[in-house]
mmCIF file of C-alpha atoms in Angstrom:
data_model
loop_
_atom_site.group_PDB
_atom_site.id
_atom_site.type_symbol
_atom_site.label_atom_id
_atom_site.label_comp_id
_atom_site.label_asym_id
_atom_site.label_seq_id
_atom_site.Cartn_x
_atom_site.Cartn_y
_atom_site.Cartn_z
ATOM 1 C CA UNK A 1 -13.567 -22.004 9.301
ATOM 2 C CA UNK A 2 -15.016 -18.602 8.038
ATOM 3 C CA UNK A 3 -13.390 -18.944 4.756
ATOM 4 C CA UNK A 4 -14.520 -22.389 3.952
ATOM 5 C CA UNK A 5 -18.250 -20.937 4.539
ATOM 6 C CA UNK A 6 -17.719 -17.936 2.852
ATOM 7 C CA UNK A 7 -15.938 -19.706 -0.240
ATOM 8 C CA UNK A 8 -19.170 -22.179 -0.457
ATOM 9 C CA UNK A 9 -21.273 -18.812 -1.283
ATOM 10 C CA UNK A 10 -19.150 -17.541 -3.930
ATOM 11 C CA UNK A 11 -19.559 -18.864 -6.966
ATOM 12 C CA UNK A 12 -17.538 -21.911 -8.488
ATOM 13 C CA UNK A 13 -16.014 -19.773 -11.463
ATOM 14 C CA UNK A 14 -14.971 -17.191 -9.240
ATOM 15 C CA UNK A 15 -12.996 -19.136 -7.065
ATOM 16 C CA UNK A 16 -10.240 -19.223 -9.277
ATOM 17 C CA UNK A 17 -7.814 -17.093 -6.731
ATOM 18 C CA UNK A 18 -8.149 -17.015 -3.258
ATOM 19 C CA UNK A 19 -9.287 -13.574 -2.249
ATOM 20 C CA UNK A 20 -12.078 -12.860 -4.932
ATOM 21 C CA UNK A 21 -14.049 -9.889 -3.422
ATOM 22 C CA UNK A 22 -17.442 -12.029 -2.207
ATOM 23 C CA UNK A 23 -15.116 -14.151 0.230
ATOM 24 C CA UNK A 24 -13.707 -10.767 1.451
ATOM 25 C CA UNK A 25 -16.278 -9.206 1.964
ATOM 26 C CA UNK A 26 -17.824 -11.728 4.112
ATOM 27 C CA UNK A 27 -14.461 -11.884 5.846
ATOM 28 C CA UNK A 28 -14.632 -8.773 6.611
ATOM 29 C CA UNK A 29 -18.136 -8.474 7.967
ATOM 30 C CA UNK A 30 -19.702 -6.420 4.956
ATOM 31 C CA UNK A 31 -21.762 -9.097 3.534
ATOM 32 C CA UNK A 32 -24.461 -10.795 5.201
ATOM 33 C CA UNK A 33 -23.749 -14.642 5.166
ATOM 34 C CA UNK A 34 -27.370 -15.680 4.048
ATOM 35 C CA UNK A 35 -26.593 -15.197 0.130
ATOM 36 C CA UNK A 36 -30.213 -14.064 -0.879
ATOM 37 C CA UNK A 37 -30.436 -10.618 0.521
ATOM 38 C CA UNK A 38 -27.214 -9.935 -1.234
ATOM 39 C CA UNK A 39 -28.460 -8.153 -4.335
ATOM 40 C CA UNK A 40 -30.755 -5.886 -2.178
ATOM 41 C CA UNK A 41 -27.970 -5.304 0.471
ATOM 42 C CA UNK A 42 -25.271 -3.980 -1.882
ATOM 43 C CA UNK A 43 -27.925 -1.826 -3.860
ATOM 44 C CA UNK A 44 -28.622 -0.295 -0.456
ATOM 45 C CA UNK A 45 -24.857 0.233 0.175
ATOM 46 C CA UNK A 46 -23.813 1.246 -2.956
ATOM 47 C CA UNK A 47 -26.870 4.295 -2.709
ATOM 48 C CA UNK A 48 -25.485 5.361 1.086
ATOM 49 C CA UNK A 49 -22.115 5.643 -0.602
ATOM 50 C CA UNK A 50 -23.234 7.999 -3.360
ATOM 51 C CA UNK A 51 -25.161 9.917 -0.745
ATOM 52 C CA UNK A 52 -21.771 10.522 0.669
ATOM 53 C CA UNK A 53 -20.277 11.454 -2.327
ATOM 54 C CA UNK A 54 -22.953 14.022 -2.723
ATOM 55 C CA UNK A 55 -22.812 15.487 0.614
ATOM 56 C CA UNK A 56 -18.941 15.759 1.186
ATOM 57 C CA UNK A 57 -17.880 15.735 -2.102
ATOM 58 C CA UNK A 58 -20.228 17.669 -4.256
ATOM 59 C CA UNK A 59 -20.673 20.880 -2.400
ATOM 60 C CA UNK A 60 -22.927 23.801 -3.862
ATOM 61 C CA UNK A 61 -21.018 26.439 -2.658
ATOM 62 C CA UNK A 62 -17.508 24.802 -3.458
ATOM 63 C CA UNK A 63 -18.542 23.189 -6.946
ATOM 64 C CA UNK A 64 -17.141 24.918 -10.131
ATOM 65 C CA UNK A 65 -19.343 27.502 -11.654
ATOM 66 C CA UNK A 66 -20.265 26.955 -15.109
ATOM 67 C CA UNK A 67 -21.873 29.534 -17.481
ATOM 68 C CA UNK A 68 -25.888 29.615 -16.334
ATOM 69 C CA UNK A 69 -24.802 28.089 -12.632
ATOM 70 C CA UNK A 70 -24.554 30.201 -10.061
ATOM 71 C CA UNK A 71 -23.007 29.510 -6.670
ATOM 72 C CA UNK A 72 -25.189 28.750 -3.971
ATOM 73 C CA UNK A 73 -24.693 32.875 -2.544
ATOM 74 C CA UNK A 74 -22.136 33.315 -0.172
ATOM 75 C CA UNK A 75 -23.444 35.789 2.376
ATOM 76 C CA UNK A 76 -21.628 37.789 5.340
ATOM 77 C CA UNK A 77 -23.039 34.751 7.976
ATOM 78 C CA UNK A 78 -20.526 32.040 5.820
ATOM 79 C CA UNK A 79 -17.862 33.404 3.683
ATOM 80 C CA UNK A 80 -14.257 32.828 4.075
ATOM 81 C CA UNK A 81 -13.077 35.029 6.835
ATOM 82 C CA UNK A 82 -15.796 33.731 9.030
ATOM 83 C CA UNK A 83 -13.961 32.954 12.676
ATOM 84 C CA UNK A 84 -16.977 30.775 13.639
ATOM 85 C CA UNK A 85 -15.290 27.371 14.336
ATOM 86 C CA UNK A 86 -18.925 26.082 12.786
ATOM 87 C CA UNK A 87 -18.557 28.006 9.172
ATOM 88 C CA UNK A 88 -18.521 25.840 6.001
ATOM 89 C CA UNK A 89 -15.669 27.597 5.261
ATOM 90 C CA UNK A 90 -13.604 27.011 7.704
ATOM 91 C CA UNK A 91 -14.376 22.907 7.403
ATOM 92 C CA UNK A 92 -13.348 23.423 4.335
ATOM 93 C CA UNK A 93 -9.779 25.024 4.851
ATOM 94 C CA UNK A 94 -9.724 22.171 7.831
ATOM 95 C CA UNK A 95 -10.145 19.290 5.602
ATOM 96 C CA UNK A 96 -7.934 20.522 2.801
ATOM 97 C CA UNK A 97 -4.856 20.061 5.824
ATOM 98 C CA UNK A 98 -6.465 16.560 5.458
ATOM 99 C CA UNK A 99 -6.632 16.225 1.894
ATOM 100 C CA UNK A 100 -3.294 17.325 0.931
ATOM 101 C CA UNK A 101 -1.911 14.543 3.494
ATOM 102 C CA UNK A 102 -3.636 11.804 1.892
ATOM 103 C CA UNK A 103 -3.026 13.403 -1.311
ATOM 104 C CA UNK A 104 0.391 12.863 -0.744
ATOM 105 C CA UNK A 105 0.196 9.398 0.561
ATOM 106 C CA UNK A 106 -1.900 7.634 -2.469
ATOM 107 C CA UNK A 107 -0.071 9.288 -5.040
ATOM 108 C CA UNK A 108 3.179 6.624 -4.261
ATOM 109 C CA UNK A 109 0.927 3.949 -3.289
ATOM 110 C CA UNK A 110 2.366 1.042 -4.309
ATOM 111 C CA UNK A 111 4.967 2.323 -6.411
ATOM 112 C CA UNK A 112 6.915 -0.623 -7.667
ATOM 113 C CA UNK A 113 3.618 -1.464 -9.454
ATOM 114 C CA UNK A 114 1.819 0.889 -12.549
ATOM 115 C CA UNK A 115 -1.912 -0.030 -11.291
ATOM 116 C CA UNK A 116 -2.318 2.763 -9.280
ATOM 117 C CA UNK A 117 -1.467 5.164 -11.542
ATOM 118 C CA UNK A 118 -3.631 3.831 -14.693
ATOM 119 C CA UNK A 119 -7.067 4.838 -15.358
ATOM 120 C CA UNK A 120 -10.115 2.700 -13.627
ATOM 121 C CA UNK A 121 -12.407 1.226 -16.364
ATOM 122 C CA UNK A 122 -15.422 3.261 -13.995
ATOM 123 C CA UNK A 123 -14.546 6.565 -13.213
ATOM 124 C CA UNK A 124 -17.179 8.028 -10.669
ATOM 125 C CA UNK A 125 -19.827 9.601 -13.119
ATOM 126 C CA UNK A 126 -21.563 11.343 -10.355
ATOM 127 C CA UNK A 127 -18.533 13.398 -10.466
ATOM 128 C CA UNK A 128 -16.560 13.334 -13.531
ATOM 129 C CA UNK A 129 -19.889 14.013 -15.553
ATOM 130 C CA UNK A 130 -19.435 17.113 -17.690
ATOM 131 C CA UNK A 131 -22.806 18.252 -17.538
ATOM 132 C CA UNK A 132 -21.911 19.252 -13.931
ATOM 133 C CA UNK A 133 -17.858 20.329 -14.231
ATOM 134 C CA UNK A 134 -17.779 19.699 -10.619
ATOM 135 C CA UNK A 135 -14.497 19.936 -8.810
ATOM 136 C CA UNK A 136 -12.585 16.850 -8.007
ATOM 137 C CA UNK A 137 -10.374 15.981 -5.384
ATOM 138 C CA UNK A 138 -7.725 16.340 -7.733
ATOM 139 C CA UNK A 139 -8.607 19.680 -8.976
ATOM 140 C CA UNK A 140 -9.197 20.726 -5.038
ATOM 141 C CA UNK A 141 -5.680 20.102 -4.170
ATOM 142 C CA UNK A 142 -4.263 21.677 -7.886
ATOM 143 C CA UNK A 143 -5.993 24.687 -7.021
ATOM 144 C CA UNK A 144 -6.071 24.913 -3.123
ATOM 145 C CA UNK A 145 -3.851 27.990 -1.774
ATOM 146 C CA UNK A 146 -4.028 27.571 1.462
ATOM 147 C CA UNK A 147 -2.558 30.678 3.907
ATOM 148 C CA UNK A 148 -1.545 28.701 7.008
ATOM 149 C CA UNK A 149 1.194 26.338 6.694
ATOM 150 C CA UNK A 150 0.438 22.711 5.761
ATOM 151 C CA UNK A 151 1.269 19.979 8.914
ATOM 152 C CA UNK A 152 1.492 16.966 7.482
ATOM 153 C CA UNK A 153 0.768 14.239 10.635
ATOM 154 C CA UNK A 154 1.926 10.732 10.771
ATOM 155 C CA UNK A 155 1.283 7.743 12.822
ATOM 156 C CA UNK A 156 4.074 8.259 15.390
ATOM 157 C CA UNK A 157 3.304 12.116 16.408
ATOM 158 C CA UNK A 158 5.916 14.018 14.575
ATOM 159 C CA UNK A 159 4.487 16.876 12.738
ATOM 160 C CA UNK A 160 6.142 18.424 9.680
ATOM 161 C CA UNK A 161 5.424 21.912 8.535
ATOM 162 C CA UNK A 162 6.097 22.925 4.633
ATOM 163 C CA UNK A 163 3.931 25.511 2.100
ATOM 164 C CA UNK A 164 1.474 23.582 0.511
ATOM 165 C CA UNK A 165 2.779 24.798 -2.748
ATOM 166 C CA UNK A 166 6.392 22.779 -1.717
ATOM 167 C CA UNK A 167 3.964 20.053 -0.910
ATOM 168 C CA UNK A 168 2.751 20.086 -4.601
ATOM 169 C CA UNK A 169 5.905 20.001 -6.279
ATOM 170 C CA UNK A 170 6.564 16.403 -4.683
ATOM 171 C CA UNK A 171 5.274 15.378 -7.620
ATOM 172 C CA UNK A 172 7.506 15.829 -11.235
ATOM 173 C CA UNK A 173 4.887 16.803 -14.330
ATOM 174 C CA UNK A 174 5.843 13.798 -16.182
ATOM 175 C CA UNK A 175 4.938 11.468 -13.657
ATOM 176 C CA UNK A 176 1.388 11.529 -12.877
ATOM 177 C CA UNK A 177 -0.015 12.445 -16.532
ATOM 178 C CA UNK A 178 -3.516 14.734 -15.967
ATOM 179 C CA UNK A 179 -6.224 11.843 -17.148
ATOM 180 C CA UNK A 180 -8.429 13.030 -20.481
ATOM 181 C CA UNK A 181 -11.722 14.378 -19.551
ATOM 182 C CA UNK A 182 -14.391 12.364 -17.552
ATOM 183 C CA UNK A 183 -11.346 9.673 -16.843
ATOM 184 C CA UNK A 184 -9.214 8.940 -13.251
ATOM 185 C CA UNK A 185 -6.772 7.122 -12.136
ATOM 186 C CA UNK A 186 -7.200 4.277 -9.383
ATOM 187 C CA UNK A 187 -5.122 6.158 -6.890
ATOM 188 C CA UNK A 188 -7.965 9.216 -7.076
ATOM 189 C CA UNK A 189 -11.050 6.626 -6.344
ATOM 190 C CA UNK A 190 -8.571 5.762 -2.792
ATOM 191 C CA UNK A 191 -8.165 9.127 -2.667
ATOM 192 C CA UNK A 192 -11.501 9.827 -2.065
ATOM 193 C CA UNK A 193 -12.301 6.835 0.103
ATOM 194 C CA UNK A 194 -10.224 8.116 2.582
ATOM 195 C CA UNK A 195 -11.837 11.538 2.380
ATOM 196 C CA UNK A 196 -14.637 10.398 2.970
ATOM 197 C CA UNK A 197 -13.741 7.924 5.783
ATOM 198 C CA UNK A 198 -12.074 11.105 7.113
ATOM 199 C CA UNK A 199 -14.846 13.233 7.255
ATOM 200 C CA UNK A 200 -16.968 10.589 8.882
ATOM 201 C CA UNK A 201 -14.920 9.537 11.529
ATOM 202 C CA UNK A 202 -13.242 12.844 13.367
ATOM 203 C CA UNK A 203 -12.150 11.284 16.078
ATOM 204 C CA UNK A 204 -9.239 9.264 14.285
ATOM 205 C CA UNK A 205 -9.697 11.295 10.592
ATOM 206 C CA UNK A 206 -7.372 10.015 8.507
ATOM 207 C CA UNK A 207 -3.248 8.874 9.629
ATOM 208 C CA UNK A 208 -0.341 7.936 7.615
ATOM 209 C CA UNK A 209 -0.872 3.919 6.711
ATOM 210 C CA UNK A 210 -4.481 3.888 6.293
ATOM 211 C CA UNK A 211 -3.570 4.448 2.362
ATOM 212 C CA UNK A 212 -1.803 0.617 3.046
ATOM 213 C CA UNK A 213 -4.607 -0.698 4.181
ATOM 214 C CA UNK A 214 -7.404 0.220 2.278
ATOM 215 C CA UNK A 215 -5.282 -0.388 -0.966
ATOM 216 C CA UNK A 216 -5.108 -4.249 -1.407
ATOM 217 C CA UNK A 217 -9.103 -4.341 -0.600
ATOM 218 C CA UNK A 218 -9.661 -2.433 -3.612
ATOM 219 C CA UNK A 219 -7.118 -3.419 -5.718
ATOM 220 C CA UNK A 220 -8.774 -6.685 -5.035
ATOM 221 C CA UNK A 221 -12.193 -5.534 -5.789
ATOM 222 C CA UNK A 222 -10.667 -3.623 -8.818
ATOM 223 C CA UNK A 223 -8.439 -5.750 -10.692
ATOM 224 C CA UNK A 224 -11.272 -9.046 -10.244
ATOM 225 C CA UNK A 225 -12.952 -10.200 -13.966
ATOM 226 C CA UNK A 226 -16.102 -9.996 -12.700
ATOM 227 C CA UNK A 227 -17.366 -6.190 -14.005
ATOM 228 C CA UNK A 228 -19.896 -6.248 -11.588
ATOM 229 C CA UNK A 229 -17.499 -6.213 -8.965
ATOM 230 C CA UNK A 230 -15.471 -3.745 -10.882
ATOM 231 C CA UNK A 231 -18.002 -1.150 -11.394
ATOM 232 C CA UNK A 232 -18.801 -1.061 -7.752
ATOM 233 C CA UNK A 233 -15.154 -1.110 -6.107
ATOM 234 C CA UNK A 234 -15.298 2.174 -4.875
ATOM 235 C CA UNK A 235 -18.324 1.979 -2.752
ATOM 236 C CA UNK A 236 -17.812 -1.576 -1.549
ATOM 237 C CA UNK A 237 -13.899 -0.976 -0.470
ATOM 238 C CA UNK A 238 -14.882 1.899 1.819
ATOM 239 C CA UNK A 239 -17.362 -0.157 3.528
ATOM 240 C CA UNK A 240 -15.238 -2.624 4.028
ATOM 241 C CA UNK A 241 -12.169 -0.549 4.945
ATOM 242 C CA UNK A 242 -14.015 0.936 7.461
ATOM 243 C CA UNK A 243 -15.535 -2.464 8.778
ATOM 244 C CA UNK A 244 -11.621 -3.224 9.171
ATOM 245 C CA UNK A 245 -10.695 0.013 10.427
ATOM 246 C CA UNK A 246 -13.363 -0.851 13.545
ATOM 247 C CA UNK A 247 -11.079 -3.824 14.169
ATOM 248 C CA UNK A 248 -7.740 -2.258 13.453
ATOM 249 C CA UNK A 249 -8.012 1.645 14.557
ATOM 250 C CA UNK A 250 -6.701 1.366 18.250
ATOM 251 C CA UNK A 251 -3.381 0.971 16.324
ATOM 252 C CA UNK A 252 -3.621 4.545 14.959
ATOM 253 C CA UNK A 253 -4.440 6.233 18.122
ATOM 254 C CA UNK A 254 -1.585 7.603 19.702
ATOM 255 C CA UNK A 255 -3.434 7.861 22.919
ATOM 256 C CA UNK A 256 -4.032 4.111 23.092
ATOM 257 C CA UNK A 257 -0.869 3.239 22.368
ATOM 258 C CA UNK A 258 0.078 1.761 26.007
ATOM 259 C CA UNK A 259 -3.678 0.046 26.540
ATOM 260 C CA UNK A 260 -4.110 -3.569 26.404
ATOM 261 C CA UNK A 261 -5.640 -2.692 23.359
ATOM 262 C CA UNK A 262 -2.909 -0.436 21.361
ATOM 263 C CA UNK A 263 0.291 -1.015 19.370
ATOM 264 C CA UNK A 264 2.608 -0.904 22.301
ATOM 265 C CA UNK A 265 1.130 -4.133 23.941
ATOM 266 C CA UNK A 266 0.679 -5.930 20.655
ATOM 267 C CA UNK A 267 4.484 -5.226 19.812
ATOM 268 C CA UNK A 268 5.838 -6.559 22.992
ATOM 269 C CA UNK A 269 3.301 -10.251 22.384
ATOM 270 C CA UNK A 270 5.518 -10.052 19.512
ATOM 271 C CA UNK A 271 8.680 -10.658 21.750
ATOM 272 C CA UNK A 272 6.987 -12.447 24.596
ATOM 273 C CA UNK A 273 5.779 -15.237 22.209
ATOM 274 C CA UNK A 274 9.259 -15.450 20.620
ATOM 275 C CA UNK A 275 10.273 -15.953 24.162
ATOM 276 C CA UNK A 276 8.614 -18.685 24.624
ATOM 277 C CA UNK A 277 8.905 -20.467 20.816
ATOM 278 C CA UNK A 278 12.752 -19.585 20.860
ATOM 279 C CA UNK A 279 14.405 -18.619 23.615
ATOM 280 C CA UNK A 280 18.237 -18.183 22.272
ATOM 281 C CA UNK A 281 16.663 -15.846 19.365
ATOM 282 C CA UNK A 282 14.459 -13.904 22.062
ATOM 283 C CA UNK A 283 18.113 -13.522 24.218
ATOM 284 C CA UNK A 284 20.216 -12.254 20.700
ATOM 285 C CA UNK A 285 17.928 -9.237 19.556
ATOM 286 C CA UNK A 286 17.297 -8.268 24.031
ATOM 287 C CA UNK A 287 21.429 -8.163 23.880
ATOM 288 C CA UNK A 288 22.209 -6.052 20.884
ATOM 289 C CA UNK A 289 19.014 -4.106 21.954
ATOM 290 C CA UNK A 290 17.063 -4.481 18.957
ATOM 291 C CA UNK A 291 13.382 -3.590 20.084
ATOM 292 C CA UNK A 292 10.277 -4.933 18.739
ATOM 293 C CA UNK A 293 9.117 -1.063 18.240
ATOM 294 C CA UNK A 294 12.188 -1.242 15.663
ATOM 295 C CA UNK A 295 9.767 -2.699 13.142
ATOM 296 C CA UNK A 296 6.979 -4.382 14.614
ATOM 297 C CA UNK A 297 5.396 -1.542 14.558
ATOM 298 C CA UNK A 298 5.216 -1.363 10.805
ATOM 299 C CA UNK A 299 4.682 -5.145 10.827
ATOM 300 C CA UNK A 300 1.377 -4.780 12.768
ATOM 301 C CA UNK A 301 -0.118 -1.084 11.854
ATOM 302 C CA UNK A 302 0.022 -2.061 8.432
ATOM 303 C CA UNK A 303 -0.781 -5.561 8.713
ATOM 304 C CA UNK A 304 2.776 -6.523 6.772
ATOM 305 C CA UNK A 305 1.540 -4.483 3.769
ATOM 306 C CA UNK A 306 4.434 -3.116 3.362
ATOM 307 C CA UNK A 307 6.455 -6.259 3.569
ATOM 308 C CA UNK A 308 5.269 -8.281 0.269
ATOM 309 C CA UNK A 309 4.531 -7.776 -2.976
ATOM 310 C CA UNK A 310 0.403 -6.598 -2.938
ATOM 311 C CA UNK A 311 -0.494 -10.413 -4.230
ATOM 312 C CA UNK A 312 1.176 -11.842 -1.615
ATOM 313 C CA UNK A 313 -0.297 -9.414 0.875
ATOM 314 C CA UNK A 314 -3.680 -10.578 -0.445
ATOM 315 C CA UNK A 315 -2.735 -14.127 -0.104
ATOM 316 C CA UNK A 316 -1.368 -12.947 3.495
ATOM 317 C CA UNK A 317 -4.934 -11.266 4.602
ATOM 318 C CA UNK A 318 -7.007 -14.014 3.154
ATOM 319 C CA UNK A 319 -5.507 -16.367 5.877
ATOM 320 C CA UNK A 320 -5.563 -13.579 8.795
ATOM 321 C CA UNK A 321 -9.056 -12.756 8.243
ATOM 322 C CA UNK A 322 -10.489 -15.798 7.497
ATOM 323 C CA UNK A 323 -8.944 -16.800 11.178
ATOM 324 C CA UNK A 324 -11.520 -16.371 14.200
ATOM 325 C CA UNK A 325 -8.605 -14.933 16.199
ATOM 326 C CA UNK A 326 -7.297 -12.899 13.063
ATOM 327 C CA UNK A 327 -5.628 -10.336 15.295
ATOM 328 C CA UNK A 328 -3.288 -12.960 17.169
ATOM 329 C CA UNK A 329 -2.809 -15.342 14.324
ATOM 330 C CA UNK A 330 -0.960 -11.864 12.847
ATOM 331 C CA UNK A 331 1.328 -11.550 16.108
ATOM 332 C CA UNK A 332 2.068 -15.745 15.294
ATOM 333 C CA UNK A 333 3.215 -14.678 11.854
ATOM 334 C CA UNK A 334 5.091 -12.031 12.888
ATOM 335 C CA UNK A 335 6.885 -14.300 15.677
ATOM 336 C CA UNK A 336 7.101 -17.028 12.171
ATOM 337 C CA UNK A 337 8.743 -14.603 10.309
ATOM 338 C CA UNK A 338 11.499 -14.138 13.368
ATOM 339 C CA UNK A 339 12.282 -17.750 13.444
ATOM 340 C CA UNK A 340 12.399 -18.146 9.617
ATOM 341 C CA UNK A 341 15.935 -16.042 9.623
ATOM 342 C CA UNK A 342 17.263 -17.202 13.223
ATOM 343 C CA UNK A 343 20.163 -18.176 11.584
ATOM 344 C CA UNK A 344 20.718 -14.717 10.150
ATOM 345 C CA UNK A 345 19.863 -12.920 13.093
ATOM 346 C CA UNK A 346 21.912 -15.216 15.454
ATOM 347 C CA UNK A 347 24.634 -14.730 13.115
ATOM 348 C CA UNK A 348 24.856 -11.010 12.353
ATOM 349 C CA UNK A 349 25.466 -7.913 14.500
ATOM 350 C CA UNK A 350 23.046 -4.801 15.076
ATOM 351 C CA UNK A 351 23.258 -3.379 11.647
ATOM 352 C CA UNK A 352 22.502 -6.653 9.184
ATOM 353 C CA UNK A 353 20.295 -7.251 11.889
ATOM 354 C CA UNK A 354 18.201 -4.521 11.344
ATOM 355 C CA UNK A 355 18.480 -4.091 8.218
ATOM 356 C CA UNK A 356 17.100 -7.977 7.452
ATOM 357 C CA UNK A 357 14.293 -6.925 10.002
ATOM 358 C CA UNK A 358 13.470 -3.674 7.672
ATOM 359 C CA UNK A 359 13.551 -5.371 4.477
ATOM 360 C CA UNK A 360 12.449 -8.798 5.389
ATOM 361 C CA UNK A 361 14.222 -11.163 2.539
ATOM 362 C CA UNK A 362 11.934 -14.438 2.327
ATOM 363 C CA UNK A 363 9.086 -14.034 0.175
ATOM 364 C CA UNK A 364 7.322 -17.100 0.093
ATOM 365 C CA UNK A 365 4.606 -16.547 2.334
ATOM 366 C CA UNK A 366 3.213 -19.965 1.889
ATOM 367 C CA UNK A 367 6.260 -20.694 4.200
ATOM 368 C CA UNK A 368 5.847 -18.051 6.749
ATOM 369 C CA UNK A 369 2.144 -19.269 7.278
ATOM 370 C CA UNK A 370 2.604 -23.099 7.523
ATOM 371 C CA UNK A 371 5.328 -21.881 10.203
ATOM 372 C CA UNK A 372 2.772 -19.690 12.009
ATOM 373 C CA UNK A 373 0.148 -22.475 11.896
ATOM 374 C CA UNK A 374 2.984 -24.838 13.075
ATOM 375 C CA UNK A 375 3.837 -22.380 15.936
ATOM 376 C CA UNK A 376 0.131 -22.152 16.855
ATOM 377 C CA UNK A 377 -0.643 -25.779 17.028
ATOM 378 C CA UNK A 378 2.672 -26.562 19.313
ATOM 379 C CA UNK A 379 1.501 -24.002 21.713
#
């Protein structure tokens, strides 16, 4: 298997938990198996990524001024009336609709946990360094007023319009404390992973659940006792976010949704292989109507982030990517989880039903695996 390859080039002491972030990133396709060019790969990485930063992040004209800095001069060809579809400016007013959407979404990332919310040990000193008083993501959306309304747009197509300044107040004072000076908290480095995955992919930008998906890779990366990997967690996670992404993204496109390759066929292999493990279960949930868009859909978008605590996600994704068919194994796991409560769901009516399917209650997922490999190897 990939994993037993890509735990013989991580080192013995790191092995000490499954996921440590060398075996994901070779899961994942970021690093190269042959463990020598390593050093001089990431170095290379890590240097693109700041390039970003620098480009989409720290803009001239946008940056703070500071006494003896001038703005870059804002002339009448770019200046913020401009109705050229191509101005700066109007970019800029584009991708704060963007901003204040994911804005929204890392801020209660994770919320039944405090890591999010505390300060990383490596706050982004390209930014943060006072020499420059640049303006953060953060400060962007404190400060943005924007005139149109704010749509906020989620995975399934529904758009809802509010004032950005209603948008702000989602969030109480007391809650997310303003870091000291030159610090952040690990929700701001997501923040601006997705940004910047945003602005380099237009086609798909940035949806409702990426902030699920991108957060156990770096909590991963940032939580793991080797500083080396700590310092670097930004970088690394978006590169290997977007390496998933490649795999994942038909499941945020709404126009792909009834393709072999979107949601909408992958949520009814959920069914059709229940079918065919468990027939009587398969009949129950087709007569009290419960469909698998009821919350399969969360199940697979999110790749059950949502459905564990984030150490049993981990535990979760280092099986699912480690497998050479990752994508199916996930629909087995799903169809595992099914049988796992037949009794329940054979037993109760629409409404327990349901609400066992939206708040799935077994969490050992040591169990829900061995079932999955079970199902797999009786097929």
């Amino acid at each position: 298997m990939l994993h037993t390859r890509a735990l013989q080039l991580v080192p013995q002491k790191e092995r000490d938990h499954h996921s440590t972030p060398g075996i994901l990133m070779v899961l994942l396709n970021y690093l190269p198996l042959d463990q020598t060019v390593w050093t001089s790969f990431l170095k290379k990485q890590r240097e693109e990524y700041s390039q970003f930063l620098r480009e989409m992040i720290i803009q001239p004209g946008i940056s703070k001024a500071k006494s003896g800095c001038s703005r870059e001069d804002v002339t009448m060809e770019d200046h913020p009336l401009n109705p050229n579809p191509d101005s700066r400016w109007n970019n800029y007013f584009k991708d704060n609709e963007i901003l204040l959407q994911i804005d929204k979404d890392v801020r209660r990332l994770y919320p039944d946990m405090a890591f999010f919310q505390r300060p990383t040990d490596y706050p982004c000193q390209l930014i943060l360094d006072p020499q420059n008083d640049y303006e953060t993501l953060r400060q962007r959306v404190e400060q943005t007023t924007l005139k149109a309304q704010t749509v906020n747009r989620n995975r399934s197509g529904v758009t809802n319009v509010s004032s950005p300044g209603k948008a702000l107040n989602l969030y109480p004072s007391n809650e997310y404390e303003v870091m000291p000076s030159g610090s952040e908290a690990h929700w701001e480095v997501v923040e601006r992973i997705l940004f910047i995955y945003a602005k380099l992919n237009p086609g798909i930008a940035y949806v409702q659940g990426m902030n699920e998906i991108v957060g156990p890779i770096y909590y991963t990366f940032a939580t793991d006792p080797n500083s080396q990997w700590k310092e670097h967690a930004e970088a690394d996670t978006f590169f290997c976010f977007t390496n998933l992404m490649s795999e994942n993204r038909d499941n945020f496109i709404k126009s792909l949704d009834d393709s072999q390759c979107g949601i909408t066929y992958k949520m009814e292999s959920v069914y059709s292989m229940l079918k065919d493990k468990d027939l009587e279960l398969y009949l129950k949930l087709e007569e009290q109507n419960i469909k698998p868009q009821y919350f399969t859909f969360r199940w697979l978008t999110l790749l059950l982030s949502q459905e564990f605590l984030l150490p049993d996600v981990i535990r979760i994704w280092d099986t699912l990517f480690s497998d050479k068919e990752r994508f199916h194994f996930l629909i087995l796991v799903c169809c595992a989880m099914l049988i796992l409560i037949r009794e329940n769901l054979l037993a109760g009516d629409f409404t327990v039903n349901m609400r066992l399917l939206q708040d799935y209650p077994i969490s050992d997922v040591h169990t829900i695996l061995t079932k999955a490999e079970e199902l797999r190897d009786n097929s």
